[in-house]
CSV table of C-alpha atoms in Angstrom, one decimal:
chain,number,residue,atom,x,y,z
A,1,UNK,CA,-9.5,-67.8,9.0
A,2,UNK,CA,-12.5,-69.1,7.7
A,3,UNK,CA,-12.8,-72.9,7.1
A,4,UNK,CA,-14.5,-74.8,4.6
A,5,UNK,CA,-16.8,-78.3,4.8
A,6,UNK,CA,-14.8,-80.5,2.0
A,7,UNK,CA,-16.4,-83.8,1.6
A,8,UNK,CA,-14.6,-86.9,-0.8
A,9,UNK,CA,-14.9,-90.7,-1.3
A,10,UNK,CA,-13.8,-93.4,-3.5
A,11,UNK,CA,-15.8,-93.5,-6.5
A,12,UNK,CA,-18.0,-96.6,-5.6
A,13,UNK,CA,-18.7,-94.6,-2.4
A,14,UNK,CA,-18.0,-97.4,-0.2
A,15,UNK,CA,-16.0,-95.1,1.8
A,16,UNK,CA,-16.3,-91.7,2.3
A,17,UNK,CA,-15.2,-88.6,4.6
A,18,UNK,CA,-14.9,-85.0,5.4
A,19,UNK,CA,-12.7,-82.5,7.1
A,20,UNK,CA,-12.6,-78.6,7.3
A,21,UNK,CA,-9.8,-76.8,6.7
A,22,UNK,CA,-9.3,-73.6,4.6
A,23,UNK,CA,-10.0,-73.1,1.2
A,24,UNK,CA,-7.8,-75.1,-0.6
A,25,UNK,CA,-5.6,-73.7,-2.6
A,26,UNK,CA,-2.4,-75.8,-3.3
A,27,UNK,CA,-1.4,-79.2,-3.8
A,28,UNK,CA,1.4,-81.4,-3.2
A,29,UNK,CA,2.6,-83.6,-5.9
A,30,UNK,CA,5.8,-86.1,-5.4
A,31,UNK,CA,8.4,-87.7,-7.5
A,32,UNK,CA,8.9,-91.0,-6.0
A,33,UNK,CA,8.1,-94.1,-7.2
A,34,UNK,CA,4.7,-94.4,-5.9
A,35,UNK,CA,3.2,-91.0,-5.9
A,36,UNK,CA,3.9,-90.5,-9.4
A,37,UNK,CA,2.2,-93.7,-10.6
A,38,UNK,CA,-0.6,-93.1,-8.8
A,39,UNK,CA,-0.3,-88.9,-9.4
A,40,UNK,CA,-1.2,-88.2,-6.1
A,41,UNK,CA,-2.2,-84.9,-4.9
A,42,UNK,CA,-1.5,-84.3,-1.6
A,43,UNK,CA,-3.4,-82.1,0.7
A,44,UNK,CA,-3.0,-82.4,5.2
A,45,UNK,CA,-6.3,-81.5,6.5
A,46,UNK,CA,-6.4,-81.1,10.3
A,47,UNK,CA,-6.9,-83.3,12.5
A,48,UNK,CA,-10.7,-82.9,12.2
A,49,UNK,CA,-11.0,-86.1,9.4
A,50,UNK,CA,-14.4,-87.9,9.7
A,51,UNK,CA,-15.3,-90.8,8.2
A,52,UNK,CA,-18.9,-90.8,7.6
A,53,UNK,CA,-19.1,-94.1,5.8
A,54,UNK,CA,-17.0,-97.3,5.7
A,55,UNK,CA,-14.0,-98.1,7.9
A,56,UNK,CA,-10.9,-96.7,7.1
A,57,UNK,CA,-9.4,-99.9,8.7
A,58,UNK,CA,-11.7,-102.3,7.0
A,59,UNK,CA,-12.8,-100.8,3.8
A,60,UNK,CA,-9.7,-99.7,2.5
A,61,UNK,CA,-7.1,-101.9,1.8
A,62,UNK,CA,-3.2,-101.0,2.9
A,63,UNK,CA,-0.3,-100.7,0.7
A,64,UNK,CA,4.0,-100.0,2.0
A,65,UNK,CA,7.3,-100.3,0.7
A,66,UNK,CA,10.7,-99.0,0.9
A,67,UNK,CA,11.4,-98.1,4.8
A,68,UNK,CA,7.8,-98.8,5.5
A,69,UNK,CA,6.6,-95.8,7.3
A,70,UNK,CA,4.0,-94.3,5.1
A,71,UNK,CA,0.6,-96.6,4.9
A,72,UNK,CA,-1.2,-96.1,1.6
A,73,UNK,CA,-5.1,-96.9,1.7
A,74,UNK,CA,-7.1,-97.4,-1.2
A,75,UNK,CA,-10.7,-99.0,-1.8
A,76,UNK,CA,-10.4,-102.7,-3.4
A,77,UNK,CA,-13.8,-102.1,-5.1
A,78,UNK,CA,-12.6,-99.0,-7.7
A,79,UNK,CA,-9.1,-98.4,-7.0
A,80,UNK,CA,-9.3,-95.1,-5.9
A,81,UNK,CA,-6.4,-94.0,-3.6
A,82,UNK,CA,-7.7,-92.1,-0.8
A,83,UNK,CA,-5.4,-91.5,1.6
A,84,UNK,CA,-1.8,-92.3,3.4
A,85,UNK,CA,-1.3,-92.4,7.0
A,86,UNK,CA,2.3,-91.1,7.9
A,87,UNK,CA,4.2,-90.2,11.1
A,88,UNK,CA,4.9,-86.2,12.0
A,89,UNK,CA,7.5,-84.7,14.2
A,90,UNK,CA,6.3,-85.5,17.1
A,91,UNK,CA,5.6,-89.1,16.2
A,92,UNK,CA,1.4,-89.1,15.9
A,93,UNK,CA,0.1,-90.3,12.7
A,94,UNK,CA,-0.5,-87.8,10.3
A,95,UNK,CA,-2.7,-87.8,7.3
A,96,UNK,CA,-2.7,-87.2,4.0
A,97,UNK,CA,-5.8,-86.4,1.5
A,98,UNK,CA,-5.4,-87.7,-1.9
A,99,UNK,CA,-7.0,-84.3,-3.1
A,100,UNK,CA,-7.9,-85.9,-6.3
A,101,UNK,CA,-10.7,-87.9,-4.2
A,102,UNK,CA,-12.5,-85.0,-3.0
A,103,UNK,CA,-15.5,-83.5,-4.4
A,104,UNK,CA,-16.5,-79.8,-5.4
A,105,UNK,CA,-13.0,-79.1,-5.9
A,106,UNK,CA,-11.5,-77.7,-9.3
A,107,UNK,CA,-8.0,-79.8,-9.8
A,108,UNK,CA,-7.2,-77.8,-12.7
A,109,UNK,CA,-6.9,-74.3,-10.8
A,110,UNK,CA,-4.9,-75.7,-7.7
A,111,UNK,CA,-1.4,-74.6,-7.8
A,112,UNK,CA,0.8,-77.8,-7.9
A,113,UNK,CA,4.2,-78.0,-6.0
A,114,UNK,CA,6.3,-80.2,-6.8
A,115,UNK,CA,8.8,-82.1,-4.5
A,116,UNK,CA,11.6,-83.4,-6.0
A,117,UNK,CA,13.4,-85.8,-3.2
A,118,UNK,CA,11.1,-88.7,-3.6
A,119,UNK,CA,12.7,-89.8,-6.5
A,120,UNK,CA,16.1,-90.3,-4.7
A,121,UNK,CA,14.7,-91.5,-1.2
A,122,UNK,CA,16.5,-94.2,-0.5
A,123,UNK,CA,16.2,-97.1,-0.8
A,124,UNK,CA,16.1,-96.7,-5.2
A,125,UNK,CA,12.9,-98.2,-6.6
A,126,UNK,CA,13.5,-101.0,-8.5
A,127,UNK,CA,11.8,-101.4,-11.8
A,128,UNK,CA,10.4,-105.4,-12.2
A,129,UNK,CA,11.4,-107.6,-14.2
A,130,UNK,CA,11.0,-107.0,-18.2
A,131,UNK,CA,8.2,-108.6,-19.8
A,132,UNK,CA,9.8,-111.2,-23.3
A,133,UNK,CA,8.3,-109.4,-26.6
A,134,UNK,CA,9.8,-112.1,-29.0
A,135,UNK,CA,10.2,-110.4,-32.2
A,136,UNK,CA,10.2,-107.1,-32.3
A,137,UNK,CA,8.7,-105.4,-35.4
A,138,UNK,CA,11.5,-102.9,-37.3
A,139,UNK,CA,11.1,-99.8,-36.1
A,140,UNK,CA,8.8,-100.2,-33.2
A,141,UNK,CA,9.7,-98.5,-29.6
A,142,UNK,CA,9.1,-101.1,-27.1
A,143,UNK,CA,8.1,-100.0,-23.3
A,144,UNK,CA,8.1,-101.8,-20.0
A,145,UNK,CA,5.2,-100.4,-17.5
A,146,UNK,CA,4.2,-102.1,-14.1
A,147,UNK,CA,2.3,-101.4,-11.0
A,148,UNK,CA,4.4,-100.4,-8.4
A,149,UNK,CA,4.7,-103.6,-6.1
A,150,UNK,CA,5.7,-105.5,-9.7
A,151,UNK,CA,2.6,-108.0,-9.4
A,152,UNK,CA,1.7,-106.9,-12.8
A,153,UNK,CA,4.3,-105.9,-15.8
A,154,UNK,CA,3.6,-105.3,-19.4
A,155,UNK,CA,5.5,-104.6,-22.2
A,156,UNK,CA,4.1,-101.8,-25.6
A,157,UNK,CA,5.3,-102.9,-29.0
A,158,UNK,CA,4.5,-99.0,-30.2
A,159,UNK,CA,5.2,-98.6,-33.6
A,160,UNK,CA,6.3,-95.0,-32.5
A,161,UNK,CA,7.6,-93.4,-29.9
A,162,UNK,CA,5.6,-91.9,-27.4
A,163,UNK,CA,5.0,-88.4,-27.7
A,164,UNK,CA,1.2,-87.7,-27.1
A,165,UNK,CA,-1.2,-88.9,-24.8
A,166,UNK,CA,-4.8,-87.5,-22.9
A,167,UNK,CA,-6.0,-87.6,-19.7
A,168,UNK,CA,-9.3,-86.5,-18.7
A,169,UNK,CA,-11.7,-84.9,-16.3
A,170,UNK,CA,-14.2,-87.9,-15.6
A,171,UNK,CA,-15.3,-88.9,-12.3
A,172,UNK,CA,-13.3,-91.8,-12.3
A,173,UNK,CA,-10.3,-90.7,-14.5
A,174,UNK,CA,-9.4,-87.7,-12.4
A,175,UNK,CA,-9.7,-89.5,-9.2
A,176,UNK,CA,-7.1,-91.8,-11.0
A,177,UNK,CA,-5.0,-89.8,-12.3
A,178,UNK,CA,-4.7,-91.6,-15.4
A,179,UNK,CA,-2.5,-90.7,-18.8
A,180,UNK,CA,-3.6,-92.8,-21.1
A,181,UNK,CA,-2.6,-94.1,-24.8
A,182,UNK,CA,-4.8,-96.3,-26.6
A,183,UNK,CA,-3.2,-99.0,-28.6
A,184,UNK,CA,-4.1,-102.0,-30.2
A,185,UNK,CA,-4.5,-104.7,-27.3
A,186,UNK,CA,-3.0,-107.2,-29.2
A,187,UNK,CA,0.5,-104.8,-29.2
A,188,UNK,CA,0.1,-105.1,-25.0
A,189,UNK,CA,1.9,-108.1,-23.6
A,190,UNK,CA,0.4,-108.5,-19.8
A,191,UNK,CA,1.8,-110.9,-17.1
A,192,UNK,CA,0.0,-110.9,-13.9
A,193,UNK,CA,-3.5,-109.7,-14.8
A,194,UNK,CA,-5.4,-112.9,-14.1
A,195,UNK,CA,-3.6,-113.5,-10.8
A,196,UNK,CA,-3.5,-109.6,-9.3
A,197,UNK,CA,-5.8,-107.3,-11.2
A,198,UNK,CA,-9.5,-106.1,-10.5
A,199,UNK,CA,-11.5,-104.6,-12.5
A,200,UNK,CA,-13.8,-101.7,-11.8
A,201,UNK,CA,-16.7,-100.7,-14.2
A,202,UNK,CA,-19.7,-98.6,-13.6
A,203,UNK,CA,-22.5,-96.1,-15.5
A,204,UNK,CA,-22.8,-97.7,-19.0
A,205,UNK,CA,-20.4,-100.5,-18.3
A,206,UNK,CA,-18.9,-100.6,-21.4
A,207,UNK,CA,-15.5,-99.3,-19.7
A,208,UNK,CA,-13.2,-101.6,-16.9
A,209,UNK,CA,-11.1,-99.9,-15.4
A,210,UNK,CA,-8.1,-102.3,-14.1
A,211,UNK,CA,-5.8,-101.7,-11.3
A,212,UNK,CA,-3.6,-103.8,-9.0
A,213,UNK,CA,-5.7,-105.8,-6.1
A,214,UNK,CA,-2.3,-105.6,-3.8
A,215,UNK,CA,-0.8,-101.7,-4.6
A,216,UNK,CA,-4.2,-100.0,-6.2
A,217,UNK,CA,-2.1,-98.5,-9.2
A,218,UNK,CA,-4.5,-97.8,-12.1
A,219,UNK,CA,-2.6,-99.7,-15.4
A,220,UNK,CA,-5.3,-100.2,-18.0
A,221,UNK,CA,-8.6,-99.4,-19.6
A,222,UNK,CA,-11.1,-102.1,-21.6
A,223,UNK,CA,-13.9,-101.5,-23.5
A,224,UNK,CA,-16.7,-103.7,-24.1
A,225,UNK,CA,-19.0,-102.7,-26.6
A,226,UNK,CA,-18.2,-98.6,-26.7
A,227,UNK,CA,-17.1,-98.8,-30.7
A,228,UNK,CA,-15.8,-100.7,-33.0
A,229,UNK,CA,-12.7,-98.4,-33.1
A,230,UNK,CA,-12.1,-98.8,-29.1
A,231,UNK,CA,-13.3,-102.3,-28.7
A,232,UNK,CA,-9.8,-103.4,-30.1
A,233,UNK,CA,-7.8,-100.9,-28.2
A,234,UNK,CA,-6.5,-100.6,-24.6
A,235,UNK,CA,-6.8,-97.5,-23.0
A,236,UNK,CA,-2.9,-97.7,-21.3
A,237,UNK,CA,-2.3,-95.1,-18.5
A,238,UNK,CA,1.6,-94.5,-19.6
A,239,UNK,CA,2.5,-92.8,-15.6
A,240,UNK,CA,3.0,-97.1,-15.2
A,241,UNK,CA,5.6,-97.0,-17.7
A,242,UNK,CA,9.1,-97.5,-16.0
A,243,UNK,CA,11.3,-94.3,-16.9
A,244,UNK,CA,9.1,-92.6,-19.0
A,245,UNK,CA,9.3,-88.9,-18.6
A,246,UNK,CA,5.8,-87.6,-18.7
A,247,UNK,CA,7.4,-83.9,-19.0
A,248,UNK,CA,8.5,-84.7,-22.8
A,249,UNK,CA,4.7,-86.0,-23.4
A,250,UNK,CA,2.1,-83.8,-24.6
A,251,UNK,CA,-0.8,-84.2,-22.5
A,252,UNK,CA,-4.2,-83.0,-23.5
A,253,UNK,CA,-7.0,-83.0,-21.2
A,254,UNK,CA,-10.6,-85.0,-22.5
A,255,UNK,CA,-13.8,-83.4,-21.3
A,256,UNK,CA,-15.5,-86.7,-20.2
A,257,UNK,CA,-17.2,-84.5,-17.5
A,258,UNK,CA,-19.5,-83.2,-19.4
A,259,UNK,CA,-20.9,-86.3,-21.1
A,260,UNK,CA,-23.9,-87.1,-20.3
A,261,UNK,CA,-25.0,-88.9,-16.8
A,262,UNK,CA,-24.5,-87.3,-13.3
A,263,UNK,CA,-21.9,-88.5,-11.1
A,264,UNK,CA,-24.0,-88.4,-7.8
A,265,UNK,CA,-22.3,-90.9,-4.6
């Protein structure tokens, strides 16, 4: 069987790799807590995994929970997950690709499997808690959304429930798997930002992109200067709210490739 040279990195490039393996074809996607925040897609190269730039010990930062035996690595610079170390039968580390990091590869036309026991691996994730809203306007849905290691909540005051949201196809979207709604920042109530959140802008920089400095979960988009219609509004990736069911969302995919600028690491 023929193998194939794939090459990925974090999008600041600070780290980057490659492996061969055959053409890829299928990717893993898990219900726990975790994965789905994150929407990981898994791929298990062999065991031919270079680095060819950074450390994966010192460039990436670590992230466990639950029973501890899966270590999650993701840069500190831009967020983007990269990969898990986990143990295999025999007890050697094995590893896992966040496929979502790698470039040259079409997400879209990768058959997705889906396994379900994550979500009831024990022990149960449990949600942070709740974020005070004070008074709620009638009619308004309110949500509660988190990172996973519950160093930063937020609560939505939506005036609606949520029913629609986009994602998109961007260099830095699609290695984050984000799902995003864009309400009015002023109907976001944040606790933790200041103390656990970095932000990660590049291009233009009239976008930050903020995720958790201690479990690298993506939770929010700012703009700075993109439009008066945006300036106002935070781009909210909804997979970080707490028992929201993605499969009753319409998700419609933003062609933010295709603007203009190269992505070139």
């Amino acid at each position: 069987m023929s193998l194939i040279d794939y090459r990925g990195n974090c999008h600041c490039a600070a780290f980057k790799f490659t492996f061969k393996a055959p053409e890829l074809k299928q990717g893993h996607a898990c219900t726990c807590s975790f994965c789905s925040k994150n929407g990981y897609l898994w791929g298990f190269p062999a065991a031919d995994f270079t680095v060819v730039k950074g450390d994966e010990e010192t460039t990436l930062k670590t992230y466990q929970f639950g029973k501890r035996t899966m270590v999650h690595k993701f840069c500190p610079t831009c967020g983007t997950t990269v990969l898990a170390r986990l143990p295999s039968a025999d007890g050697s580390p094995q590893i896992g690709i966040n496929i979502r990091a790698l470039r040259d590869v079409d997400i879209e036309a990768l058959e997705v499997i889906i396994s379900t026991k994550g979500a009831s691996t024990e022990p149960l994730y449990q949600a942070p808690e709740p974020v005070a809203t004070g008074t709620i306007p009638e009619g308004s849905t309110v949500y509660q959304g988190s990172c996973h290691c519950g160093a930063v909540r937020y609560a939505l005051v939506n005036p609606e429930k949520i029913t629609a949201a986009k994602s998109c196809n961007c260099s830095i979207c699609s290695r984050d798997a984000t799902v995003r709604i864009f309400p009015e920042t002023t109907s976001v109530i944040f606790a933790g930002v200041d103390e656990s959140v970095a932000e990660y802008t590049f291009g233009s920089k009239k976008s930050y992109n903020g995720f958790c400095k201690i479990c690298g979960v993506p939770i929010y988009g700012r703009f700075v200067g993109l439009s008066p219609e945006y300036d106002t509004k935070t781009a909210l990736n909804i997979r970080t709210i707490n028992g929201l069911d993605l499969a009753l969302v319409e998700i419609t995919m933003s062609d933010g490739k295709s603007y203009p600028g190269v992505y070139d690491p």
